[in-house]
Coordinates of C-alpha atoms and ligand atoms in Angstrom, one line a residue:
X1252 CA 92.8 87.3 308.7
X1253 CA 93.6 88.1 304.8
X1254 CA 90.6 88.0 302.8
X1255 CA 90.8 85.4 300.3
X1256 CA 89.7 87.6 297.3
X1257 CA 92.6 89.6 297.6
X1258 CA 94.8 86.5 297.7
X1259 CA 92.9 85.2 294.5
X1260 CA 92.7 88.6 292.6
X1261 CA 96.7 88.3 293.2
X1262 CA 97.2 85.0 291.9
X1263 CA 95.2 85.8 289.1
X1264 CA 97.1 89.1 288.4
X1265 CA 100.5 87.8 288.8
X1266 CA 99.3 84.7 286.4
X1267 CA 98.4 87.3 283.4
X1268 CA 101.5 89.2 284.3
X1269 CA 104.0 86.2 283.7
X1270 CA 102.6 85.3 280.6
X1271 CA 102.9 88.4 278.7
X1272 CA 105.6 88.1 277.2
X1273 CA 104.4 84.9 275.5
X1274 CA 100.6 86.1 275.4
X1275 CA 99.9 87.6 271.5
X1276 CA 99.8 91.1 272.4
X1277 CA 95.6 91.5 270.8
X1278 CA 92.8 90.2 272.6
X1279 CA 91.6 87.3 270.9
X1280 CA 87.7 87.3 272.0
X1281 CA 84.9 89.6 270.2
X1282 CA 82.5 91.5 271.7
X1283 CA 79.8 88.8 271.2
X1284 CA 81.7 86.0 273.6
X1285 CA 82.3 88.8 276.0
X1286 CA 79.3 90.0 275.9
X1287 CA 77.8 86.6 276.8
X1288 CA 80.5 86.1 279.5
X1289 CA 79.4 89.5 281.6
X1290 CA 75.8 89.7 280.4
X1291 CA 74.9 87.3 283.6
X1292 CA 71.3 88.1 284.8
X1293 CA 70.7 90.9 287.6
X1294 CA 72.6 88.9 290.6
X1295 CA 69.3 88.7 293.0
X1296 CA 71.6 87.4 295.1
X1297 CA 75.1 87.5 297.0
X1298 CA 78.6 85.6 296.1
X1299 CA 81.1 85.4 298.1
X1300 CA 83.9 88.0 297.2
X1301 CA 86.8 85.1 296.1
X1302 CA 84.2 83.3 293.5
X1303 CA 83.7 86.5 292.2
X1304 CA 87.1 87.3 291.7
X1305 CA 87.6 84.2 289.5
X1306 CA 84.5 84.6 287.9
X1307 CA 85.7 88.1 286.5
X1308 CA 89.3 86.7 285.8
X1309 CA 87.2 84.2 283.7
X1310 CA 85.5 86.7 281.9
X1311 CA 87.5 89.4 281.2
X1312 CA 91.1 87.4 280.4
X1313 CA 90.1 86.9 276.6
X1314 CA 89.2 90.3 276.5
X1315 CA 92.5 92.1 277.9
X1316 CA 94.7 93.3 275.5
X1317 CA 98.8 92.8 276.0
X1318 CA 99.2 96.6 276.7
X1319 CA 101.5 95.7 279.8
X1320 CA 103.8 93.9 277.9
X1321 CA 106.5 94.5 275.8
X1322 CA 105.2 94.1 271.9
X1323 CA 102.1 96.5 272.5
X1324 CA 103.1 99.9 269.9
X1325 CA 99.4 100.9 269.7
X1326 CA 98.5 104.3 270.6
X1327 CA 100.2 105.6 273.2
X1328 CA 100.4 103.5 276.0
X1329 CA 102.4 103.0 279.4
X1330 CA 103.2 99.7 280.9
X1331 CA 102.0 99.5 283.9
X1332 CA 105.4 98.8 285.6
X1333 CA 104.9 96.7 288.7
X1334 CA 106.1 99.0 291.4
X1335 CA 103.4 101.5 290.5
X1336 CA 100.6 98.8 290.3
X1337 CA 101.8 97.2 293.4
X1338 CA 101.5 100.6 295.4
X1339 CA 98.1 101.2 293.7
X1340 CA 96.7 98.2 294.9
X1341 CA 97.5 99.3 298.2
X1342 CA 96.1 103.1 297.7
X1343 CA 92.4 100.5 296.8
X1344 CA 93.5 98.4 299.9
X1345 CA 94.0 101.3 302.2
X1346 CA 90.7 102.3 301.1
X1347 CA 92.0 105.6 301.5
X1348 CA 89.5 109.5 300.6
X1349 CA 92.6 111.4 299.3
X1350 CA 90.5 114.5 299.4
X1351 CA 92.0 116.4 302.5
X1352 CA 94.5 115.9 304.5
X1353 CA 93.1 115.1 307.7
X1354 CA 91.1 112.7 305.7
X1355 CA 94.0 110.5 304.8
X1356 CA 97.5 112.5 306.2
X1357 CA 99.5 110.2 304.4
X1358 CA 98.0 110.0 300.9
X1359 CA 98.6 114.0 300.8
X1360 CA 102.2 113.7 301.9
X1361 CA 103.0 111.4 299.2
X1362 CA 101.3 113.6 296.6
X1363 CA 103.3 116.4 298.2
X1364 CA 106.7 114.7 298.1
X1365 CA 105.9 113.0 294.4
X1366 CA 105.0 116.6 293.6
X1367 CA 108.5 117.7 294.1
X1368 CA 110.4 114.8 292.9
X1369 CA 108.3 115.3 289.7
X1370 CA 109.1 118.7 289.0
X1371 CA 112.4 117.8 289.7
X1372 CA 112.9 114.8 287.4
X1373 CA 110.7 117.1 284.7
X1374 CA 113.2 120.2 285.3
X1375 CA 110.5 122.6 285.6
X1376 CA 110.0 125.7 288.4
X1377 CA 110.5 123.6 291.6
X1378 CA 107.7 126.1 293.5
X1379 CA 105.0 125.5 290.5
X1380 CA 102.1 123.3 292.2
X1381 CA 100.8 119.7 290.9
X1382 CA 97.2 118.5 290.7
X1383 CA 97.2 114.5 290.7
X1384 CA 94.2 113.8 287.9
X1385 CA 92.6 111.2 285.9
X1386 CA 95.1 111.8 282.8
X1387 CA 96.5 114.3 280.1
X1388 CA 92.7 115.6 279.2
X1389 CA 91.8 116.8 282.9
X1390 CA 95.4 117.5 283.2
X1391 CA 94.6 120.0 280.1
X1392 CA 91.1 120.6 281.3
X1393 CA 92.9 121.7 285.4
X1394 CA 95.7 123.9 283.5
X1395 CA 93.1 126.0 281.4
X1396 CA 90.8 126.7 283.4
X1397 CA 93.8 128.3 285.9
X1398 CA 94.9 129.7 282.7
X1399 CA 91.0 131.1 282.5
X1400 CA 90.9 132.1 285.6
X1401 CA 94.2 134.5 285.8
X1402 CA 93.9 136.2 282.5
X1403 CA 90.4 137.1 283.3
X1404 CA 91.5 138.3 287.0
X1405 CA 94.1 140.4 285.4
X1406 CA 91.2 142.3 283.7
X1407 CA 89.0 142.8 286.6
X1408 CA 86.8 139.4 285.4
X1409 CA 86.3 136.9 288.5
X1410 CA 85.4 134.1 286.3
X1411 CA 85.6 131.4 289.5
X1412 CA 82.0 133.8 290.6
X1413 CA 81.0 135.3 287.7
X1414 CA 81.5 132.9 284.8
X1415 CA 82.4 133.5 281.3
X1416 CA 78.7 135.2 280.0
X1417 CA 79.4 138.7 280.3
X1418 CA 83.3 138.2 280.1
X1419 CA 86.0 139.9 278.0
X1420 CA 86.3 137.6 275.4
X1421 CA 89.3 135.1 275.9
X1422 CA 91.3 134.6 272.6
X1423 CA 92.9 130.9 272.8
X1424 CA 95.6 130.2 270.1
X1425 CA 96.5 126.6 269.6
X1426 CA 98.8 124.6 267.3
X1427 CA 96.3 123.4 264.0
X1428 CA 97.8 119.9 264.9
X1429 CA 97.1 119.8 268.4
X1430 CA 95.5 116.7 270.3
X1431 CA 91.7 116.1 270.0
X1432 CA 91.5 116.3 273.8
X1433 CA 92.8 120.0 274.6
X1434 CA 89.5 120.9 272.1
X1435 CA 87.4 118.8 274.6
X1436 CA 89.1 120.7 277.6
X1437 CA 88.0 124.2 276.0
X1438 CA 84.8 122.6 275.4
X1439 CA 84.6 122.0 278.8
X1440 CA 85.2 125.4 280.5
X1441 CA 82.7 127.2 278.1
X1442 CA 85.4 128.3 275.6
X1443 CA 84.5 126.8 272.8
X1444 CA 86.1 124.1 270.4
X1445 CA 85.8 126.4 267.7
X1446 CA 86.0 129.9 268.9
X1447 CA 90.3 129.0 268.9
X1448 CA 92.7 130.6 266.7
X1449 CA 94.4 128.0 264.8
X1450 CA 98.3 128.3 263.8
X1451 CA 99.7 127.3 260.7
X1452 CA 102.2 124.5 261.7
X1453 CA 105.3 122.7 259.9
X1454 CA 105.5 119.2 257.8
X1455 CA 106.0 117.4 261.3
X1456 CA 103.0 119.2 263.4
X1457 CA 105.4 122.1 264.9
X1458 CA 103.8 125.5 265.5
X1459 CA 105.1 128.8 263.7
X1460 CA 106.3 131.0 266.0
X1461 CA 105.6 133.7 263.1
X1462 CA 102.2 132.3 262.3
X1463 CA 101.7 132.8 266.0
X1464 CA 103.5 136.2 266.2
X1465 CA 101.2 137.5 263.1
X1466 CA 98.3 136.6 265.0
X1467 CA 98.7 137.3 268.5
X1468 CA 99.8 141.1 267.6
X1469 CA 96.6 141.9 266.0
X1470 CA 94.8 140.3 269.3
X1471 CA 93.7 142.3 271.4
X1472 CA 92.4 141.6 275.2
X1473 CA 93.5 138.3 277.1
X1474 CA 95.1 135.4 275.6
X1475 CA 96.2 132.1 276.2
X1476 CA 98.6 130.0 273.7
X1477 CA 98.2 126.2 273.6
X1478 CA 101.4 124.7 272.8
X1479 CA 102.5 120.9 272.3
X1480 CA 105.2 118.3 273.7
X1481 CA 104.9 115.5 271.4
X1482 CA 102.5 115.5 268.2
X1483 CA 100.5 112.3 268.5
X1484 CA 101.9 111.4 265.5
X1485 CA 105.1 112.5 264.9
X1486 CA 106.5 113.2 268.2
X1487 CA 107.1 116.9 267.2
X1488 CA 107.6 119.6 269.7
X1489 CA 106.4 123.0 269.2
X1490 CA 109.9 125.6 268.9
X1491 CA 109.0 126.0 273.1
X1492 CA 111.7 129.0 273.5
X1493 CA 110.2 131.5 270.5
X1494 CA 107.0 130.5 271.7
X1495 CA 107.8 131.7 275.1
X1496 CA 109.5 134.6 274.2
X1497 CA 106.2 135.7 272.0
X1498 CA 103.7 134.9 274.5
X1499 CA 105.5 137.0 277.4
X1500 CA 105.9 139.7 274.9
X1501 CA 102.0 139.5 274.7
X1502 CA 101.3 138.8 278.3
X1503 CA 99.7 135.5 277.4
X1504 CA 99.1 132.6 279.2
X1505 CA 101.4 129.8 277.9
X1506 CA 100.4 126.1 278.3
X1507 CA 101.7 123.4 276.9
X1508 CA 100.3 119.8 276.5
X1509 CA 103.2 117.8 277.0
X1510 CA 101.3 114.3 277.5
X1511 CA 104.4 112.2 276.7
X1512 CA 106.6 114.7 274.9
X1513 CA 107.1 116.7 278.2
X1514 CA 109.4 113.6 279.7
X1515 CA 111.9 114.5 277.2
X1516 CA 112.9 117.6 279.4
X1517 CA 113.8 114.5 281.6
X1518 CA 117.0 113.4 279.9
X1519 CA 120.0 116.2 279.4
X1520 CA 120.4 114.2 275.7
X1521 CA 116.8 115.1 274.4
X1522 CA 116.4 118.2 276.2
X1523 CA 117.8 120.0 273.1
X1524 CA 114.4 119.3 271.3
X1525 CA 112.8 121.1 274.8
X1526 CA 114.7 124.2 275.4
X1527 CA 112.8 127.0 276.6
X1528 CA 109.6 124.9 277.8
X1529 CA 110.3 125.8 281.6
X1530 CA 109.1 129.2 280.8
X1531 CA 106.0 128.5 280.3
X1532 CA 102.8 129.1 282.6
X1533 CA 101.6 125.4 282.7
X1534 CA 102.0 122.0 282.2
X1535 CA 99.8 118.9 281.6
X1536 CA 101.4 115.6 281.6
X1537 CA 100.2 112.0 281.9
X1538 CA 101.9 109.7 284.5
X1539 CA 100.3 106.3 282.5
X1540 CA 102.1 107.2 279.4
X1541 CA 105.7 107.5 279.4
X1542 CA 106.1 107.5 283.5
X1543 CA 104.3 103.9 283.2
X1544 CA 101.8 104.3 286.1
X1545 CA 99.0 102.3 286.3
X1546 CA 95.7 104.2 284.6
X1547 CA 94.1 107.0 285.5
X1548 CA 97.0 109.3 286.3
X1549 CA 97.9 112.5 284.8
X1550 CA 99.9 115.8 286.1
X1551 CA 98.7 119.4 286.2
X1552 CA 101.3 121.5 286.8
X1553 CA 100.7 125.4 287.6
X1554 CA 103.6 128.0 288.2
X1555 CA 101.3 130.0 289.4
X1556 CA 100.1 128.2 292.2
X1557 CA 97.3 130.8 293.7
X1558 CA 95.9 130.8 290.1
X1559 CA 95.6 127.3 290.6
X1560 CA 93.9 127.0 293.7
X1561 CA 91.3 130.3 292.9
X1562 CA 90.6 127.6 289.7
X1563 CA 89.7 124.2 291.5
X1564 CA 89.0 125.6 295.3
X1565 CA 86.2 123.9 297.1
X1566 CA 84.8 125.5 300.1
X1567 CA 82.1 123.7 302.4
X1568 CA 82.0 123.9 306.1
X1569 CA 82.7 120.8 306.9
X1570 CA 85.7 120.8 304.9
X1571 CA 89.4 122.4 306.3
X1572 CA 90.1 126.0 306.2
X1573 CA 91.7 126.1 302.6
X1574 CA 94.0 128.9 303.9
X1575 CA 97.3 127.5 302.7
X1576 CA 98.9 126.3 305.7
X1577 CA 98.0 122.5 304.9
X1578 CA 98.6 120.6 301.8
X1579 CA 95.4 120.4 300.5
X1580 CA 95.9 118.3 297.7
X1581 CA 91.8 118.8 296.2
X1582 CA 92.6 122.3 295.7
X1583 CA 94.5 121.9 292.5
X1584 CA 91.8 119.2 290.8
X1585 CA 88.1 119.4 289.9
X1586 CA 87.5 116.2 292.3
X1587 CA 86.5 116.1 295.8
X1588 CA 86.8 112.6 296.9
X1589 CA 89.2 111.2 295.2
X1590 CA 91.8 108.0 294.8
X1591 CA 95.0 108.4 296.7
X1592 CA 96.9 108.7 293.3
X1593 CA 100.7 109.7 295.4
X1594 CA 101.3 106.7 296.3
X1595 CA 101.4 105.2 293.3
X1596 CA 103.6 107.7 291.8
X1597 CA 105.8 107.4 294.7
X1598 CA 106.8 104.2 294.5
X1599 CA 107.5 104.2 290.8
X1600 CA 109.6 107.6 291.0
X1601 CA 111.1 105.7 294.0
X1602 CA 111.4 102.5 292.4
X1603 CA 112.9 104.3 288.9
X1604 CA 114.6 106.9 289.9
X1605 CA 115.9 109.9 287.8
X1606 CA 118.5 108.1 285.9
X1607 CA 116.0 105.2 285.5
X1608 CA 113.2 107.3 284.0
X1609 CA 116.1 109.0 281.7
X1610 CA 117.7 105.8 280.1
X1611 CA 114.0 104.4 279.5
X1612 CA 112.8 107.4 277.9
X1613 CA 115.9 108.0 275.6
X1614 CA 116.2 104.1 275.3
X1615 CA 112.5 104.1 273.6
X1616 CA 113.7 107.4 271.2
X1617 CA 116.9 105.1 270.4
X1618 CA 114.5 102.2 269.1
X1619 CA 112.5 104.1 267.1
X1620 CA 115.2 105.9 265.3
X1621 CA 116.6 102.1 264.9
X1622 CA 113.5 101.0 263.6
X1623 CA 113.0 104.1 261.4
X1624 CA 116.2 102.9 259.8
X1625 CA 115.9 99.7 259.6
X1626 CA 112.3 100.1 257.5
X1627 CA 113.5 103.0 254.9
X1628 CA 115.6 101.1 252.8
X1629 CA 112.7 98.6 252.2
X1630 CA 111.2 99.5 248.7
X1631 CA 107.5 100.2 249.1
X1632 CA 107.5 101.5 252.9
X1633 CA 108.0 105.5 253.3
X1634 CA 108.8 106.7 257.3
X1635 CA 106.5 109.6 257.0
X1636 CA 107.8 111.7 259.6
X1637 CA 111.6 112.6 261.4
X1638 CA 111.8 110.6 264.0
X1639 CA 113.4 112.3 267.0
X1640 CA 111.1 111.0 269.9
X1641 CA 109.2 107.3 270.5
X1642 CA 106.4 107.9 267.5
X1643 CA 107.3 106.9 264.0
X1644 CA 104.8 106.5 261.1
X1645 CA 104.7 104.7 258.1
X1646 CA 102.6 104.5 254.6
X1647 CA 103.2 101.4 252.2
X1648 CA 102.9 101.7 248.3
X1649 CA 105.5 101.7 245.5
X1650 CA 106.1 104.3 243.0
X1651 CA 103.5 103.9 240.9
X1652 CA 100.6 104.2 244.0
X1653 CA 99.3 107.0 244.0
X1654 CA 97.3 108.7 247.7
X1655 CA 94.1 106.1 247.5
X1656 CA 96.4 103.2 246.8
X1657 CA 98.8 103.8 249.6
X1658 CA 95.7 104.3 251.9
X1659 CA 94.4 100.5 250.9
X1660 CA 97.4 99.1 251.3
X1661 CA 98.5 100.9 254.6
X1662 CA 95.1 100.1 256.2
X1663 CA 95.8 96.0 254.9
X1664 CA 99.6 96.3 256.3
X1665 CA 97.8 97.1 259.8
X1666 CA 95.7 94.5 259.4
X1667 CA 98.1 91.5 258.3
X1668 CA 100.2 92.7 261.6
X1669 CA 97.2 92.9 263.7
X1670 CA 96.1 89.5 262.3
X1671 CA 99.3 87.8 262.4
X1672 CA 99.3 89.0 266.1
X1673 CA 102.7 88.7 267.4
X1674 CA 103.0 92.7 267.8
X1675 CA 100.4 95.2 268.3
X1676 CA 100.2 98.5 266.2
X1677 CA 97.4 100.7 265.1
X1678 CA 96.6 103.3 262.3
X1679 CA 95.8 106.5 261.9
X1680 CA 95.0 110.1 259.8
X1681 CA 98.0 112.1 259.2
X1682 CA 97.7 115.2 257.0
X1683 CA 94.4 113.8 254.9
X1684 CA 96.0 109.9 254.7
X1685 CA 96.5 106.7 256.5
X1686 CA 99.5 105.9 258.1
X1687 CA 101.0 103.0 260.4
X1688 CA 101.3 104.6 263.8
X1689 CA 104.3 103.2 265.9
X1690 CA 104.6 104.7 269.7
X1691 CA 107.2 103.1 271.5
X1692 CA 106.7 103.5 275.0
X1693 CA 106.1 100.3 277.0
X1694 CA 109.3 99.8 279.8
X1695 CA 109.3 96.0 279.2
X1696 CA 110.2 96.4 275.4
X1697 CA 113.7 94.8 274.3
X1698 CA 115.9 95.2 271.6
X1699 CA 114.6 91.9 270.2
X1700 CA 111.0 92.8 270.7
X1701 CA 112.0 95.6 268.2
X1702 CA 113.6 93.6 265.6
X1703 CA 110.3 91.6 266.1
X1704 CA 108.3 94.6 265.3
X1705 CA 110.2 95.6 262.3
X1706 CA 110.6 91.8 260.8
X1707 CA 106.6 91.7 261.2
X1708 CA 106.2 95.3 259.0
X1709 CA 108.3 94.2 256.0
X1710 CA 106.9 90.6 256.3
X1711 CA 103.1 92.2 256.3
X1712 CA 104.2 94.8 253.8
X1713 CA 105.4 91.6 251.4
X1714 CA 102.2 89.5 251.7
X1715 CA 100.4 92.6 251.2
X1716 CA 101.9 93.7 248.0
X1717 CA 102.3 90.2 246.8
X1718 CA 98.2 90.0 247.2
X1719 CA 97.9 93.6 245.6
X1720 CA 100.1 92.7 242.7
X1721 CA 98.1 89.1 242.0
X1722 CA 94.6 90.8 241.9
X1723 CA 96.0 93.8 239.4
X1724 CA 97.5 90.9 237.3
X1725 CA 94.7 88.3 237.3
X1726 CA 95.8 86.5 234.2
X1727 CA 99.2 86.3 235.4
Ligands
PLP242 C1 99.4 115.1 273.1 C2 98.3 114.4 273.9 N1 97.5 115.2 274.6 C3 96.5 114.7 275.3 C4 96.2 113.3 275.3 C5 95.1 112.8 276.1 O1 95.6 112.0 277.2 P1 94.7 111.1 278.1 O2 94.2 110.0 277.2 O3 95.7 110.5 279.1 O4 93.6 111.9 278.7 C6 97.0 112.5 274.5 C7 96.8 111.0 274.4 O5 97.4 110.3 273.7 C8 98.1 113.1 273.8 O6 99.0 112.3 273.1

């Protein structure tokens, strides 16, 4: 007999999946009424599953944001695409412990296979190994401490038994305008957000390879460079082949955060902007970004597999023997028990295919370099960066406004748009001031849904300088 929950949970989802297109893409409850809608008493006693079901649907649908759809620009955010949520839903029904294989054979067959069709698709060393995590930060977190781990065991340090206090001191170099999160990962293994060596980096986020030369030659000891696939603002990617050349020069670790600029070394038309990056020692991806997996997903990817495992092994004695004869998939993450996250990536590889992952990917880059040009001819709005990926960002002000004003009115454009809800974009800090921030990565999103966007920008910008202009001029 089916369970009537699940039958209800899938009317409810595939309710709130057909109306997204129509649904304004910003949730339209505040904290308060949610608040009030989950903040039930203790439950003293049992429901039965199916009333619950609706009872959530009830309560969270005016707080779910439209970030399946295709008018969601906020951050930098997947889709969800059905194929990948459909499988997923059966990884939860399966009710599957993807933590060994002989605890679930087939949820470590499907991570194997994705595995391969990924670093395939990607175009990176086809016997590097793949740890299935949470997203781009553990992907980060998984990468560096294998990173850790083999430039310490070149020196005689086994950090996996002996840890870092007493240990040849690590030097990590890493781009100055590098994600908040690899910080966090570093903070994680014991290596300190601070203790990095930053490099100088160009007007759209790019490393120097000479900054980095400079620095690395008077390093002594080992090192490990941080590189980056896609500046969370400007899309940038760090000059991968100098980078590589320097780092094997230096015998450093090279790692590279490619958390949606990586997927450009997908597509033979982009991959001019990626040369070089298949050198490198490691690879952290997300599969909820650009791959449009359902969240948590993200990829670590090791060439050096042993490295790798010696990082994330996890011996007990009721566990298998770990001694490489079985895909074991927890040997390459920091999780035991875990969610059977292959099947999910599967499907949607399966349901895409390399050609569909390529024209979505450069079909995104083509819209924001539309969008790009369709804004700069607009007095009072300034593209701030070049646009050669899926991120563009913007500042509003005319001539005469100088940094604070643009600030205001930037922070008031985001607003109006937000406000007006028919698209969905954000703001952020880019080199000391505000900017519009644009990512365009959501599969379902149209040529018309970017016309959309860009009709809401210029109509936003107006009101807002219209306003701005009335309150400088009050007697007029
Ligand atoms: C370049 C980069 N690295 C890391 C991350 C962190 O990814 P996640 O939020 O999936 O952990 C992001 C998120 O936007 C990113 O853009």
């Amino acid at each position: 007999m089916t369970s009537s929950a699940l039958k209800t949970a899938f009317a409810h989802a595939d309710r709130f999946r057909s109306n997204l297109e129509s649904r304004p893409p910003k949730a339209p409850a505040s904290a308060e009424m949610l608040e009030l809608a989950f903040g039930l008493p203790t439950p003293e006693h049992g429901l039965d599953a199916d009333t619950v079901i609706d009872e959530l649907a009830a309560a969270a649908e005016p707080g779910l944001m439209g970030m399946a759809g295709p008018r969601f620009f906020g951050w930098v955010i997947g889709a969800s695409h059905e194929a990948g949520v459909a499988a997923d839903w059966l990884a939860s029904a399966w009710g599957q412990n993807a933590g060994n294989f002989h605890a679930s054979p087939a949820a470590a067959m499907a991570e194997k296979a994705a595995s391969r069709w990924l670093l395939d698709i990607l175009n990176l060393p086809q016997d590097s190994s793949v740890g299935f995590v949470t997203g781009a930060t553990m992907a980060n977190f998984t990468c560096l401490a294998a990173a850790r781990s083999e430039v310490l065991c070149r020196v005689g340090w086994d950090v996996e038994a002996d840890g870092l206090m007493g240990a040849p001191a690590v030097t990590v170099f890493i781009g100055a305008d590098a994600h908040a999160t690899v910080l966090n990962a570093l903070q994680y293994l014991g290596m300190g957000r601070k203790r990095v060596v930053a490099i100088e980096t160009d007007d759209q986020g790019r490393m120097r390879p000479t900054a980095l030369e400079a620095k690395i030659q008077a390093t002594v000891g080992p090192k490990i460079v941080v590189a980056q696939a896609g500046q969370i603002n400007t899309g940038a990617i760090d000059p991968m082949s100098d980078i590589v050349k320097i780092c094997r020069a230096a015998g450093a670790w090279l790692h590279v955060d490619g958390a949606f600029g990586l997927w450009a070394n997908a597509s033979s038309l982009l991959r001019s902007q990626t040369i070089g990056i298949e050198g490198a020692d490691s690879w952290a991806t997300d599969g909820h970004k650009w791959l449009q997996l359902p969240y948590e997903t993200g990829f670590a990817i090791v060439r050096h597999p042993a490295a790798h495992r010696r990082a994330m092994n996890i011996n007990a004695s009721y566990l298998p023997e770990t001694n490489g004869a079985q895909y074991e998939a927890s040997q390459y993450v920091p999780e035991l028990s875990r969610r059977a996250r292959g099947f999910a990536t599967w499907a949607l590889l399966r349901a895409l295919g390399r050609d569909g992952v390529e024209r979505m990917v450069v079909g995104h880059c083509d819209f924001a370099r539309y969008l790009a040009d369709k804004l700069k001819p607009e007095v009072g709005i300034r593209v701030e960066n070049k646009v050669r990926l899926n991120q563009v960002i913007i500042s509003f002000g005319g001539a005469e406004a100088d940094q604070q004003m643009r600030d205001t009115l930037t922070k008031a454009v985001i607003l109006e748009i937000q406000n007006r809800n028919r698209v969905f974009v954000e703001g952020g800090d880019w080199r000391g001031h505000w900017v519009l921030r644009v990512s365009i990565i959501s599969e379902p999103t149209q040529q018309a849904d970017i016309e959309l966007l860009a009709d809401e920008i210029i109509k936003a910008w107006k009101k807002v300088h219209e306003t701005h202009a009335m309150l400088a001029s009050p007697k007029a």
